[in-house]
Tab-separated table of C-alpha atoms and ligand atoms in Angstrom:
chain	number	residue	atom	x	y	z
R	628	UNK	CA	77.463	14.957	-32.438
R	629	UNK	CA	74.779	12.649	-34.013
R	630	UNK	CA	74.680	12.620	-38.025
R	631	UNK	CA	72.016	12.590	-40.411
R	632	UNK	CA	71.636	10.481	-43.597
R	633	UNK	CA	70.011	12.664	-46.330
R	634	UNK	CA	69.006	11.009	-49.984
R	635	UNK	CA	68.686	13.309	-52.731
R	636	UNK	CA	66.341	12.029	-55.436
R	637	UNK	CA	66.050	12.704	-59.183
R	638	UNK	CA	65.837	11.721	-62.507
R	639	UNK	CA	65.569	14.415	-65.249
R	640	UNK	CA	67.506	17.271	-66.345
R	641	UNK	CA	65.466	19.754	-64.753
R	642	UNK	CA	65.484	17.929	-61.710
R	643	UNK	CA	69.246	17.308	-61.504
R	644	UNK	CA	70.207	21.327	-62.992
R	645	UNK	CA	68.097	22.293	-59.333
R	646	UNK	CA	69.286	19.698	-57.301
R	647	UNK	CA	72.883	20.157	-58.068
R	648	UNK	CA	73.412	23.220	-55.806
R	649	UNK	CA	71.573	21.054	-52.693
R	650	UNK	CA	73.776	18.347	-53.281
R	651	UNK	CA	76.865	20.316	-53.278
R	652	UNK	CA	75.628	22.220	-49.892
R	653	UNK	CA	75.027	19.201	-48.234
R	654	UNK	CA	78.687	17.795	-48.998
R	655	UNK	CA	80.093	20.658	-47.284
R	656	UNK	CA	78.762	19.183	-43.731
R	657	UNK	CA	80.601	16.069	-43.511
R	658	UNK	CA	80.364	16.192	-39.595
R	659	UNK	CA	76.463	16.135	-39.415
R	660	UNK	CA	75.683	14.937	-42.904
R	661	UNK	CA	75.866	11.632	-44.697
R	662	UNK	CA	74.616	12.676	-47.956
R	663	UNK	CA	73.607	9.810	-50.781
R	664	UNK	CA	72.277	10.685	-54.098
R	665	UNK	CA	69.821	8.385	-56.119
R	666	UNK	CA	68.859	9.160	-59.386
R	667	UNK	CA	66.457	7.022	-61.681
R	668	UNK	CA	67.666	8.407	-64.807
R	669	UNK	CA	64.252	8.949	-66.570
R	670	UNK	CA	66.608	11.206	-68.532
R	671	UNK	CA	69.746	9.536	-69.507
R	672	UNK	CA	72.120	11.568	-71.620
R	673	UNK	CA	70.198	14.762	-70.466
R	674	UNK	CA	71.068	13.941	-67.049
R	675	UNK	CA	74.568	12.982	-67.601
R	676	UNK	CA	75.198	16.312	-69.374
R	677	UNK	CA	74.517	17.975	-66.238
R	678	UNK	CA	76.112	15.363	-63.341
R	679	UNK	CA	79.285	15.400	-65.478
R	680	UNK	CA	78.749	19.136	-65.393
R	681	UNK	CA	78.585	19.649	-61.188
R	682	UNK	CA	80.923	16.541	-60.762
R	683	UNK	CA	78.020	14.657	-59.036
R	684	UNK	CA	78.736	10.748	-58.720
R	685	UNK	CA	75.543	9.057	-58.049
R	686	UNK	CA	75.916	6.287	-55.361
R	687	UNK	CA	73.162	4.773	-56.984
R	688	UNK	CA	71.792	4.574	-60.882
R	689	UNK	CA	68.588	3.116	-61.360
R	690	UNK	CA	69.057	3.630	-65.069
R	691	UNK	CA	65.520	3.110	-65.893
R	692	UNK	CA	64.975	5.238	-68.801
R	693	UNK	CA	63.431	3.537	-72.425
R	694	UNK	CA	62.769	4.694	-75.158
R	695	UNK	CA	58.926	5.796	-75.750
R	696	UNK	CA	58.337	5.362	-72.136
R	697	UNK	CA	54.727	5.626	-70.643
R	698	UNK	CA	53.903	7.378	-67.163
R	699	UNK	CA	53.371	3.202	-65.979
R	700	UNK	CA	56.949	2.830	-67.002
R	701	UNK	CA	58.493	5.213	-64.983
R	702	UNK	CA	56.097	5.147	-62.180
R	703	UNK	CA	56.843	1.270	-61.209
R	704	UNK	CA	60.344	1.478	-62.778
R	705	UNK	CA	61.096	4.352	-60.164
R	706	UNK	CA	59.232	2.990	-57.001
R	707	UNK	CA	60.545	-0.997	-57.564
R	708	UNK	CA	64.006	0.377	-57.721
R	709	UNK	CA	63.641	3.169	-55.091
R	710	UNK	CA	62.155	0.815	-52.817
R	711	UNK	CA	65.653	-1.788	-52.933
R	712	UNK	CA	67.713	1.725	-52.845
R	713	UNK	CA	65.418	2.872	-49.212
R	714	UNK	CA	65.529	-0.140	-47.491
R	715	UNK	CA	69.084	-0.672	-48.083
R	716	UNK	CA	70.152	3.247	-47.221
R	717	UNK	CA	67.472	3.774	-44.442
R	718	UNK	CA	67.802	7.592	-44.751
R	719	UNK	CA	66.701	10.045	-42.331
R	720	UNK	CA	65.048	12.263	-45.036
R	721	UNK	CA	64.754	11.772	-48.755
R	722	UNK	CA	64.972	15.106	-50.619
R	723	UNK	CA	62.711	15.237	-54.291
R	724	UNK	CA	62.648	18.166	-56.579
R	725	UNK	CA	59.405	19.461	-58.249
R	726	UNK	CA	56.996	17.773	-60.723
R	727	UNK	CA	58.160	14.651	-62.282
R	728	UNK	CA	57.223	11.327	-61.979
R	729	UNK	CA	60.501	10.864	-60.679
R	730	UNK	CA	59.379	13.150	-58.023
R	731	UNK	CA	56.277	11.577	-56.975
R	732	UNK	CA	57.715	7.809	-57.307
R	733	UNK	CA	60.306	9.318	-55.038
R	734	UNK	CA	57.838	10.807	-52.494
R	735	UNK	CA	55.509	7.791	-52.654
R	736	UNK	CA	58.770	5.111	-51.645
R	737	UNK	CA	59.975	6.947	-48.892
R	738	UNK	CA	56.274	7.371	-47.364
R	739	UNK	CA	55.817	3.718	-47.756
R	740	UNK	CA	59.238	3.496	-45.803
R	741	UNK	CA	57.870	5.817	-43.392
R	742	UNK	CA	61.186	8.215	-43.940
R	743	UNK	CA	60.760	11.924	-43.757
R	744	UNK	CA	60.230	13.629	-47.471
R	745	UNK	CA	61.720	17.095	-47.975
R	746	UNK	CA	59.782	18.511	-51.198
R	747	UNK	CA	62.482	21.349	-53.370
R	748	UNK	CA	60.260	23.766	-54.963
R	749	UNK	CA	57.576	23.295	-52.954
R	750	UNK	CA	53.713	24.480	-53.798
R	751	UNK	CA	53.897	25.630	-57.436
R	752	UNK	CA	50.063	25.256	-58.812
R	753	UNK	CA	47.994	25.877	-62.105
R	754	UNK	CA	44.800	24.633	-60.166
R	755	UNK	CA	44.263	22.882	-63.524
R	756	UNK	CA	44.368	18.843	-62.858
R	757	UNK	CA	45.299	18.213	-66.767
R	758	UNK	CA	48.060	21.319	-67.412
R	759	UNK	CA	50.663	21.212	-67.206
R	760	UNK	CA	50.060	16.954	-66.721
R	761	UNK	CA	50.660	14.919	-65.281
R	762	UNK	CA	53.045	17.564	-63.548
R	763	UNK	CA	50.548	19.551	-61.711
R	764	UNK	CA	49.103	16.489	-59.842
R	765	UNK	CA	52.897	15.366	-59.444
R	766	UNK	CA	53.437	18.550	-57.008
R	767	UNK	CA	49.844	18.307	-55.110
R	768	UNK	CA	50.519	14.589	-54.525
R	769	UNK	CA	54.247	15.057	-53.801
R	770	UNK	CA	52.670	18.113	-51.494
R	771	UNK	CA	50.675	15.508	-49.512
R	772	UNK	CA	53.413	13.114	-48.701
R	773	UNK	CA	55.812	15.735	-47.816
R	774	UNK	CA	56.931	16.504	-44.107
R	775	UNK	CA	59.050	19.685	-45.148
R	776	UNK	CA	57.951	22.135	-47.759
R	777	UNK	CA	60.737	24.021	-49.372
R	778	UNK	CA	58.584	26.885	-51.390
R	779	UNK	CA	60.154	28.873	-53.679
R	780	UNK	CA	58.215	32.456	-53.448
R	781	UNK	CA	55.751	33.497	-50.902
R	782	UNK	CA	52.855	32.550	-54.011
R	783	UNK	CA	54.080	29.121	-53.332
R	784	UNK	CA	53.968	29.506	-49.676
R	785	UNK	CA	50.545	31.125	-50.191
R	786	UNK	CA	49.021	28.008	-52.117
R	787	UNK	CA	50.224	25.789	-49.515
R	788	UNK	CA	48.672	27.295	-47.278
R	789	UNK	CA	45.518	27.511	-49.050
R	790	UNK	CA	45.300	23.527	-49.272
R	791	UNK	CA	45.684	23.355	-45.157
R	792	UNK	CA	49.617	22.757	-44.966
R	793	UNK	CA	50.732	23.593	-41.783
R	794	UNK	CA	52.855	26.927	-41.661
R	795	UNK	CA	55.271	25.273	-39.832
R	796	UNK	CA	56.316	23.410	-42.163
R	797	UNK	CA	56.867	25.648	-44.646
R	798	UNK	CA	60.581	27.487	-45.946
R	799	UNK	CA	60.342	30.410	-48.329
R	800	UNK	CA	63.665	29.674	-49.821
R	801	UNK	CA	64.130	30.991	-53.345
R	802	UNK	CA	64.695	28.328	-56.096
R	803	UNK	CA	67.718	26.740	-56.388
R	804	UNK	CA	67.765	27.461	-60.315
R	805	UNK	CA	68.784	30.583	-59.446
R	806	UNK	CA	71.982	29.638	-57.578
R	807	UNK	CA	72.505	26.943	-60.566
R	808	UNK	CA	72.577	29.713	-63.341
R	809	UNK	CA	74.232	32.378	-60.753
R	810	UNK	CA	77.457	29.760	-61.233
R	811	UNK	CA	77.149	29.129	-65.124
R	812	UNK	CA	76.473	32.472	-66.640
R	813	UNK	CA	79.943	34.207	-67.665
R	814	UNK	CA	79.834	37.014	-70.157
R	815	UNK	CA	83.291	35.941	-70.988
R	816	UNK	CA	82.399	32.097	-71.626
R	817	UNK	CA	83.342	31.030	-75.033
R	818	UNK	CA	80.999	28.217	-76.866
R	819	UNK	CA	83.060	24.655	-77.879
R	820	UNK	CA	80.068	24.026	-80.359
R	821	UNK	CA	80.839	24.823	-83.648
R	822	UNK	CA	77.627	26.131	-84.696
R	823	UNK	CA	77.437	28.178	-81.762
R	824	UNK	CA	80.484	29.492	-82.538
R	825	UNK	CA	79.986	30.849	-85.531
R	826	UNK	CA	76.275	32.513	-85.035
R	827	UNK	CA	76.428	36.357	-85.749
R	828	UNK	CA	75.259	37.433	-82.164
R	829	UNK	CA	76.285	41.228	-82.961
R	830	UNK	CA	74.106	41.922	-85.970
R	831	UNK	CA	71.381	39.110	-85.614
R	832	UNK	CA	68.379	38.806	-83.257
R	833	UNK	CA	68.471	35.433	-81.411
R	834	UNK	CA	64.945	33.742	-81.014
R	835	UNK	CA	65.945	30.605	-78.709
R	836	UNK	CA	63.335	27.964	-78.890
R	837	UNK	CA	62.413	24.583	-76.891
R	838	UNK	CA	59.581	22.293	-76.580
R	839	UNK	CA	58.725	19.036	-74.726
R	840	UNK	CA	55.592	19.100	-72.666
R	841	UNK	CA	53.529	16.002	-72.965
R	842	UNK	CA	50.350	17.719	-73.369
R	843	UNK	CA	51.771	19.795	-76.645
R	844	UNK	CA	53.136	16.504	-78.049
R	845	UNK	CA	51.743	16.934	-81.647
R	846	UNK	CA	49.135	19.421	-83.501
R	847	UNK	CA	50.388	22.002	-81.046
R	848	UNK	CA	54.095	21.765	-81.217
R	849	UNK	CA	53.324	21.446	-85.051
R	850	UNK	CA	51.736	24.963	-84.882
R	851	UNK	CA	54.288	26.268	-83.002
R	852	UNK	CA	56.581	25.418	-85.614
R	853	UNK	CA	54.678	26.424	-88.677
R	854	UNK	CA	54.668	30.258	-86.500
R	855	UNK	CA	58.981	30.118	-86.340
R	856	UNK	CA	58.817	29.067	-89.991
R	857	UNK	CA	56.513	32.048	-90.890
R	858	UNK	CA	59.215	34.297	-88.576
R	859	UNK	CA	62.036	32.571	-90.229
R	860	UNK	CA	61.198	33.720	-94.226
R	861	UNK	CA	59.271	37.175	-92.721
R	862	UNK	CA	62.341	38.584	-91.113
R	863	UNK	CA	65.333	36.439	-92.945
R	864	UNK	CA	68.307	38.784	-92.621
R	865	UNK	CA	67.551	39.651	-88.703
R	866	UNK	CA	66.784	36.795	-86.945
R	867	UNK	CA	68.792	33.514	-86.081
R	868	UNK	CA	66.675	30.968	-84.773
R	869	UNK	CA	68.497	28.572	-82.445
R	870	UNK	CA	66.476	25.379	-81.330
R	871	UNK	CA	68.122	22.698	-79.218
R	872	UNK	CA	65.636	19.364	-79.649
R	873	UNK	CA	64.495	17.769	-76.880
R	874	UNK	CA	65.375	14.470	-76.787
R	875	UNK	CA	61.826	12.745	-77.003
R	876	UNK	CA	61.480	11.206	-80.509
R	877	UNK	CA	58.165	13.062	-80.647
R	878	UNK	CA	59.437	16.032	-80.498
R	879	UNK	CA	61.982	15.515	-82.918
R	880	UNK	CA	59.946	13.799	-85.414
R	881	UNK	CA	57.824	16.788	-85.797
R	882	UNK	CA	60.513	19.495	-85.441
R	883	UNK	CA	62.500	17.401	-88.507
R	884	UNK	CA	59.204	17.547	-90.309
R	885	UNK	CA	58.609	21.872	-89.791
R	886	UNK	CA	61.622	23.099	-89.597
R	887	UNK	CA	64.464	20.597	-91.276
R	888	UNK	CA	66.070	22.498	-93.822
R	889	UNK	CA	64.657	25.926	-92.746
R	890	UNK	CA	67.294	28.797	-93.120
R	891	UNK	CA	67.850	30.687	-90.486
R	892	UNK	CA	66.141	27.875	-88.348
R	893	UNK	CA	69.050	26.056	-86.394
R	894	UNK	CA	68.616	22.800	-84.937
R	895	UNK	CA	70.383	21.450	-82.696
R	896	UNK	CA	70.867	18.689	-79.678
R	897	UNK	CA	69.785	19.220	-75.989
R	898	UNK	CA	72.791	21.663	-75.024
R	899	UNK	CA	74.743	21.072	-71.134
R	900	UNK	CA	73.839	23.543	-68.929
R	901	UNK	CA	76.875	25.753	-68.926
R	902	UNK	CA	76.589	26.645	-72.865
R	903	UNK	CA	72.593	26.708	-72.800
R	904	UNK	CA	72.617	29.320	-69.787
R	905	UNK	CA	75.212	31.434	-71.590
R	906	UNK	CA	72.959	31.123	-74.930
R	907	UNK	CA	70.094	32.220	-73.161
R	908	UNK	CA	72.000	35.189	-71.995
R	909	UNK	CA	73.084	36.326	-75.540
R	910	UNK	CA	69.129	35.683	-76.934
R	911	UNK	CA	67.142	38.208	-77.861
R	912	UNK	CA	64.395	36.117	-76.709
R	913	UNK	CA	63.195	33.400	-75.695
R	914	UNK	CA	59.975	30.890	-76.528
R	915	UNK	CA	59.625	28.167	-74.962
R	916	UNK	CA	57.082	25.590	-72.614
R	917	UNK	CA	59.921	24.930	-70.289
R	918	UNK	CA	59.343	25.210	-66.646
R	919	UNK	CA	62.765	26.153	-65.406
R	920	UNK	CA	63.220	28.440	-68.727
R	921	UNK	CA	60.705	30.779	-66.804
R	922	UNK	CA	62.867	31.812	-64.085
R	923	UNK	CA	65.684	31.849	-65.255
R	924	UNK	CA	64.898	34.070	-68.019
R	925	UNK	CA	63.899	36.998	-66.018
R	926	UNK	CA	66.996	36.810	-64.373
R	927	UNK	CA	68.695	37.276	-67.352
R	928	UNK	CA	66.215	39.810	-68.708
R	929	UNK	CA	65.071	38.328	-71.401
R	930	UNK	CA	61.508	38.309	-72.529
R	931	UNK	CA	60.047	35.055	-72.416
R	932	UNK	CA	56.513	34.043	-74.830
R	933	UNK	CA	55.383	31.038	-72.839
R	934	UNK	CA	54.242	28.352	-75.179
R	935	UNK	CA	51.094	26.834	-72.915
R	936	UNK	CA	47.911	27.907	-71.489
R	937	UNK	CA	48.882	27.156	-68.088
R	938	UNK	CA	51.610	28.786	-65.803
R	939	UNK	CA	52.314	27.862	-61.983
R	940	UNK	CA	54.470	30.450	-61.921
R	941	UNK	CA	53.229	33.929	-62.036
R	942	UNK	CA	55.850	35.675	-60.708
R	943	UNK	CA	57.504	37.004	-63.356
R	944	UNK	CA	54.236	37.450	-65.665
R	945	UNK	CA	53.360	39.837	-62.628
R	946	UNK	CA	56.747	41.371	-63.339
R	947	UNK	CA	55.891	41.702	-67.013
R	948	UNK	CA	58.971	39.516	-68.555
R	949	UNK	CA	56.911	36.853	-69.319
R	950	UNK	CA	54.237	36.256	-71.241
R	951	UNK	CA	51.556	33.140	-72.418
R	952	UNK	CA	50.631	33.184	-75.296
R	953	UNK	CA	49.643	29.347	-76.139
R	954	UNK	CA	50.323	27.249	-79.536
R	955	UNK	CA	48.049	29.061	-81.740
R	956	UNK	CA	49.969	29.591	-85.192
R	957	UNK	CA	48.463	33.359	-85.390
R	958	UNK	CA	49.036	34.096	-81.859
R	959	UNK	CA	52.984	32.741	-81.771
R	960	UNK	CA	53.898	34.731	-85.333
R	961	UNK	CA	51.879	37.921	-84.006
R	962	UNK	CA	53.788	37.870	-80.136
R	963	UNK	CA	56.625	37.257	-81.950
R	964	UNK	CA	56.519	39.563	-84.263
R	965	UNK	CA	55.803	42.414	-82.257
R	966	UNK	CA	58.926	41.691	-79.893
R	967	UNK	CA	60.920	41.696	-83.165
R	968	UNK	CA	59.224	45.193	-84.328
R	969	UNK	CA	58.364	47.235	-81.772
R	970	UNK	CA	61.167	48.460	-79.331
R	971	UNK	CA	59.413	49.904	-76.763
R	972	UNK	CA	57.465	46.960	-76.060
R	973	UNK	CA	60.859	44.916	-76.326
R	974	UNK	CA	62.036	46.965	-73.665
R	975	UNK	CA	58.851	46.657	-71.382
R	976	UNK	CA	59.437	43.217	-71.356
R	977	UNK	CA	63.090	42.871	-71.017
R	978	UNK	CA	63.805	44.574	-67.908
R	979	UNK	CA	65.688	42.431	-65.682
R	980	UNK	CA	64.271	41.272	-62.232
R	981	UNK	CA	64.598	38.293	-59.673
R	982	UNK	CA	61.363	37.384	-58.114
R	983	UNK	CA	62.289	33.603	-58.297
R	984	UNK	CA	65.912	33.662	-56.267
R	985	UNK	CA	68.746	35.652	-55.116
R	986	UNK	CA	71.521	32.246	-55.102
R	987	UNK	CA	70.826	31.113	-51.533
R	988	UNK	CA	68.588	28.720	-51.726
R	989	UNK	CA	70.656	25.213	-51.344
R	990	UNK	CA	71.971	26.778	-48.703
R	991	UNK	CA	68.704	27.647	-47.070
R	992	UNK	CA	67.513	24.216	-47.485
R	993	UNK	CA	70.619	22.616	-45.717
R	994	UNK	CA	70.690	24.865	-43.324
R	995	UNK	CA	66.572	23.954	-42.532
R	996	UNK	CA	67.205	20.262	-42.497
R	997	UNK	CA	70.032	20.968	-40.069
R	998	UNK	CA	68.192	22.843	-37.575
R	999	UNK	CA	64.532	20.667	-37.823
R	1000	UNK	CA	67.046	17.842	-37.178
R	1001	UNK	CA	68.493	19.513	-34.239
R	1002	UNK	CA	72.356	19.696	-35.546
R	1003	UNK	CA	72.141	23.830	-35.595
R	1004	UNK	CA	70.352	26.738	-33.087
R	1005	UNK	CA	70.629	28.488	-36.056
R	1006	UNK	CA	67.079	29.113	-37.142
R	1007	UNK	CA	66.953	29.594	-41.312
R	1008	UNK	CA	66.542	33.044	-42.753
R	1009	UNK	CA	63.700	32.769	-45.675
R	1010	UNK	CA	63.781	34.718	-48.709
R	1011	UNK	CA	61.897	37.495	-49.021
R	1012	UNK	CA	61.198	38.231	-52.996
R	1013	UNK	CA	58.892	36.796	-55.015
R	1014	UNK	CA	55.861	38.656	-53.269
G	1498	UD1	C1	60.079	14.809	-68.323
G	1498	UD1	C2	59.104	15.177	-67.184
G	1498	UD1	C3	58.704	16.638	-67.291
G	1498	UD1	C4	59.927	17.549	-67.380
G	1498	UD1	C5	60.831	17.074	-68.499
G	1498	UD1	C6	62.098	17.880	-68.537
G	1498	UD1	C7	57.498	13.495	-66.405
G	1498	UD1	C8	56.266	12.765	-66.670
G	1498	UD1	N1	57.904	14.369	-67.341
G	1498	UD1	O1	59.369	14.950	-69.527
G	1498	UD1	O2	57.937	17.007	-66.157
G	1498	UD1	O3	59.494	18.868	-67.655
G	1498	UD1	O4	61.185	15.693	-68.277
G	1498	UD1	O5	62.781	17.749	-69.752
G	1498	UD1	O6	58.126	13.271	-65.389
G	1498	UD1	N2	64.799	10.858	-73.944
G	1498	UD1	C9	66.032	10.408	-74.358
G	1498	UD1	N3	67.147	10.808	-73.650
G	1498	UD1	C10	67.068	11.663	-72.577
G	1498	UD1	C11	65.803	12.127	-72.192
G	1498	UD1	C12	64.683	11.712	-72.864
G	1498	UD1	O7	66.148	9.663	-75.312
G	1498	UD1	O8	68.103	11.999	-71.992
G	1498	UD1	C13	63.587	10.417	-74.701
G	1498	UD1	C14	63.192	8.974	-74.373
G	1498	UD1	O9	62.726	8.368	-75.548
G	1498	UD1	C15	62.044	9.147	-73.398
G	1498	UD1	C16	61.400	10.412	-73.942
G	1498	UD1	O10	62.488	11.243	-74.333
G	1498	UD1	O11	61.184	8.043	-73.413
G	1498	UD1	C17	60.508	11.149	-72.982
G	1498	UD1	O12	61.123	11.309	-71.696
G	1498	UD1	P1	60.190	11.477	-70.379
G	1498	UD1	O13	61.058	11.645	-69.190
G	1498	UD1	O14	59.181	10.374	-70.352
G	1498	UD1	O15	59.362	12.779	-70.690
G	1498	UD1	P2	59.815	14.276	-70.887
G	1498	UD1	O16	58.931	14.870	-71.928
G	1498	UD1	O17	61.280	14.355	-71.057
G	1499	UDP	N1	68.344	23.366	-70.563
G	1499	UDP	C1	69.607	22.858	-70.886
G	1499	UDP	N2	69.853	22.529	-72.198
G	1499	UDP	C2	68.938	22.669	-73.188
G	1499	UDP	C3	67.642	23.152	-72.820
G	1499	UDP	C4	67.380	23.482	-71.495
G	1499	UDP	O1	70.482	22.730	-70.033
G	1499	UDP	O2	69.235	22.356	-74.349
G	1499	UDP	C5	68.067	23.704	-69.137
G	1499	UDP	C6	67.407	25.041	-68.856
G	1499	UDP	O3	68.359	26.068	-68.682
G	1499	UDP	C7	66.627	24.779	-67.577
G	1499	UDP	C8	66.258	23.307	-67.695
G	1499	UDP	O4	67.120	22.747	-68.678
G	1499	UDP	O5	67.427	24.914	-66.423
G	1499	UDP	C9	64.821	23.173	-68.093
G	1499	UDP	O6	64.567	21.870	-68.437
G	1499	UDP	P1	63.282	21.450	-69.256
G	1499	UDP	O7	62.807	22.598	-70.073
G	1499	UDP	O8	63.635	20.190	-69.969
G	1499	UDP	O9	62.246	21.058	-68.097
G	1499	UDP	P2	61.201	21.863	-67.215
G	1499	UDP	O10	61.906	22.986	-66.566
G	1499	UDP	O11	60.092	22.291	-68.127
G	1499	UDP	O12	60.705	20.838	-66.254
């Protein structure tokens, strides 16, 4: 039987937390499937955390993260290394995740090696070219260079269809954060951290908080702060709020300058995966201008106040467990508040539901490259949620 070479490429924690599940699948097909992972490390110790967590060994490490770095940085950082990594590898199909410029880079190499691009999370859109940026043009470029679209919901399948994509081409799969946090949540797991340890989840309401999108770098995330300060000293005997700082010295410098010293304000460092998904689960809720944060949240049923103006993914503000509410100061303390004061909207919001994955995803996606490439008759099975 022939064999395929498949790359996986990424770069950030997001990235690597929903490619973790694909890589794994594709090791269990040693017969058809040579699989080689590449990552850029745009993150370093944020994507370390979570390939020491899945046990992935990169075969190759283009380390190219700095400190500070611009979009130019990791855009020709990415390509110039990708490039050396192609042309030695010669893959049948490079795999990319989502809406980085890892992503992109990653798309943009193996087009100029003429190699097949497989696109993970597939046709998520704002329709607004500067929000979330440059992630939003990351996907639509990504979209164009990409030979097999691996959408999420059916919205995603919907908005790739809208831009002319063939339907062919296209794999409702579910997304594979859903099979990553279907493996890490454990009502029985036990925090190492010390502070995490010892926060009174029985009698206190846990607000978790993180921040890191470029285009709230600043006044915004300052706002956002001031709000959880004016939460903190409001309700001071209920609430425990629980932030773990991005790593971006931007973000920290302005989170130090808000919030250092705040009681009831706990700051922390980027969690790994396996204690942050079992935090989420024992939050009250959650704000935040994460991506990822948005779907898995609703799994866990836990109301989500989306910290942007933008969301590609309506799903689950359809499903009423999310909701955006921006960076004005007024607006976070007064969403916030009424989560923390009135029960029955509490409860509107925190019913559980799934429209982003049901933990099959990875394996969808293998089992799609297998038969496109001929190695199965076994024609995927699509997921049916999300609309
Ligand atoms: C990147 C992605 C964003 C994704 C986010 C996930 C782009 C343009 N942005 O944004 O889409 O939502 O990752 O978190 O692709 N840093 C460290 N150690 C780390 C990680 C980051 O020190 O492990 C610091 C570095 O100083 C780095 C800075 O954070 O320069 C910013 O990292 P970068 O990848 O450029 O942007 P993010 O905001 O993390
Ligand atoms: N996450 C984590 N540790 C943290 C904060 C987040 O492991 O301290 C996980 C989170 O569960 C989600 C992912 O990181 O799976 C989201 O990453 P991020 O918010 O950085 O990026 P985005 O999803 O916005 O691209």
């Amino acid at each position: 039987m022939s064999r395929i070479k498949v790359m996986t490429v990424f770069g950030t924690r997001p990235e690597a937390i929903k490619m973790a599940p694909v890589v794994l699948e594709l090791a269990k097909y040693p017969e058809m499937i040579t699989p080689v992972v590449a990552v850029t490390a745009q993150h370093r110790e944020m994507l370390d955390q979570v390939l020491s967590l899945f046990q992935i060994e990169p075969h190759h490490d283009l380390d190219i993260m700095c400190k500070g770095q611009t979009l130019f940085d990791i855009t020709c950082r990415s390509i110039q290394g990708l490039n050396q990594v192609m042309a030695q590898e010669k893959p049948d199909i490079v795999l990319v995740h989502g809406d980085t410029t890892t992503t992109f880079a990653g798309a943009l190499t193996a087009f100029y090696h003429q190699i097949a691009v497989g696109h993970v999370e597939a046709g998520l859109r704002t329709h607004n070219k500067y929000s979330p940026f440059p992630e939003e043009m990351n996907r639509k470029l990504t979209g164009s260079l990409t030979d097999l679209h691996f959408a999420p919901t059916g919205t995603a399948r919907e908005n790739l269809l809208a831009e002319a994509v063939g339907p062919e081409s296209i794999f409702v799969t579910g997304n594979t954060v859903i099979d990553a946090l279907k493996a890490t949540v454990d009502p029985a797991y036990r925090f190492a951290d010390n502070i995490l340890q010892q926060v009174d989840y029985a009698t206190l309401k846990i607000i978790l908080v993180t921040t890191h999108r470029r285009e709230n770098l600043g006044e915004p995330m300052r706002r956002v702060y001031q709000a959880l300060r004016d939460i903190a000293a409001e309700f001071s005997d209920k609430v425990e709020i629980v932030f773990p700082v991005h790593k971006n010295p931007l973000v920290r410098k302005v989170v130090q300058e808000e919030l250092g010293g705040v009681s009831q304000v706990k700051l922390i460092d980027p969690l790994d995966y396996q204690p942050f998904a079992n935090l989420m689960a024992r939050s009250h809720l959650i704000l935040t201008d994460s991506g990822g944060i948005q779907e898995e949240a609703p799994a866990l049923g836990k109301p989500v106040l989306v910290l942007r103006d933008t969301t590609e993914r309506p799903e689950a503000i359809e499903a009423g467990t999310v909701k955006l509410i921006g960076t004005d100061r007024e607006k976070v303390y007064a969403a916030t508040k009424l989560l923390l004061t009135n029960q029955a909207e509490y409860e509107r919001m925190s019913n559980a539901c799934n429209p982003y994955g049901d933990g099959l995803a990875a394996a969808r996606i293998v089992k799609c490259v297998l038969w496109k490439y001929g190695l199965t008759r076994e024609r995927p099975g699509q997921f049916c949620g999300g609309k």
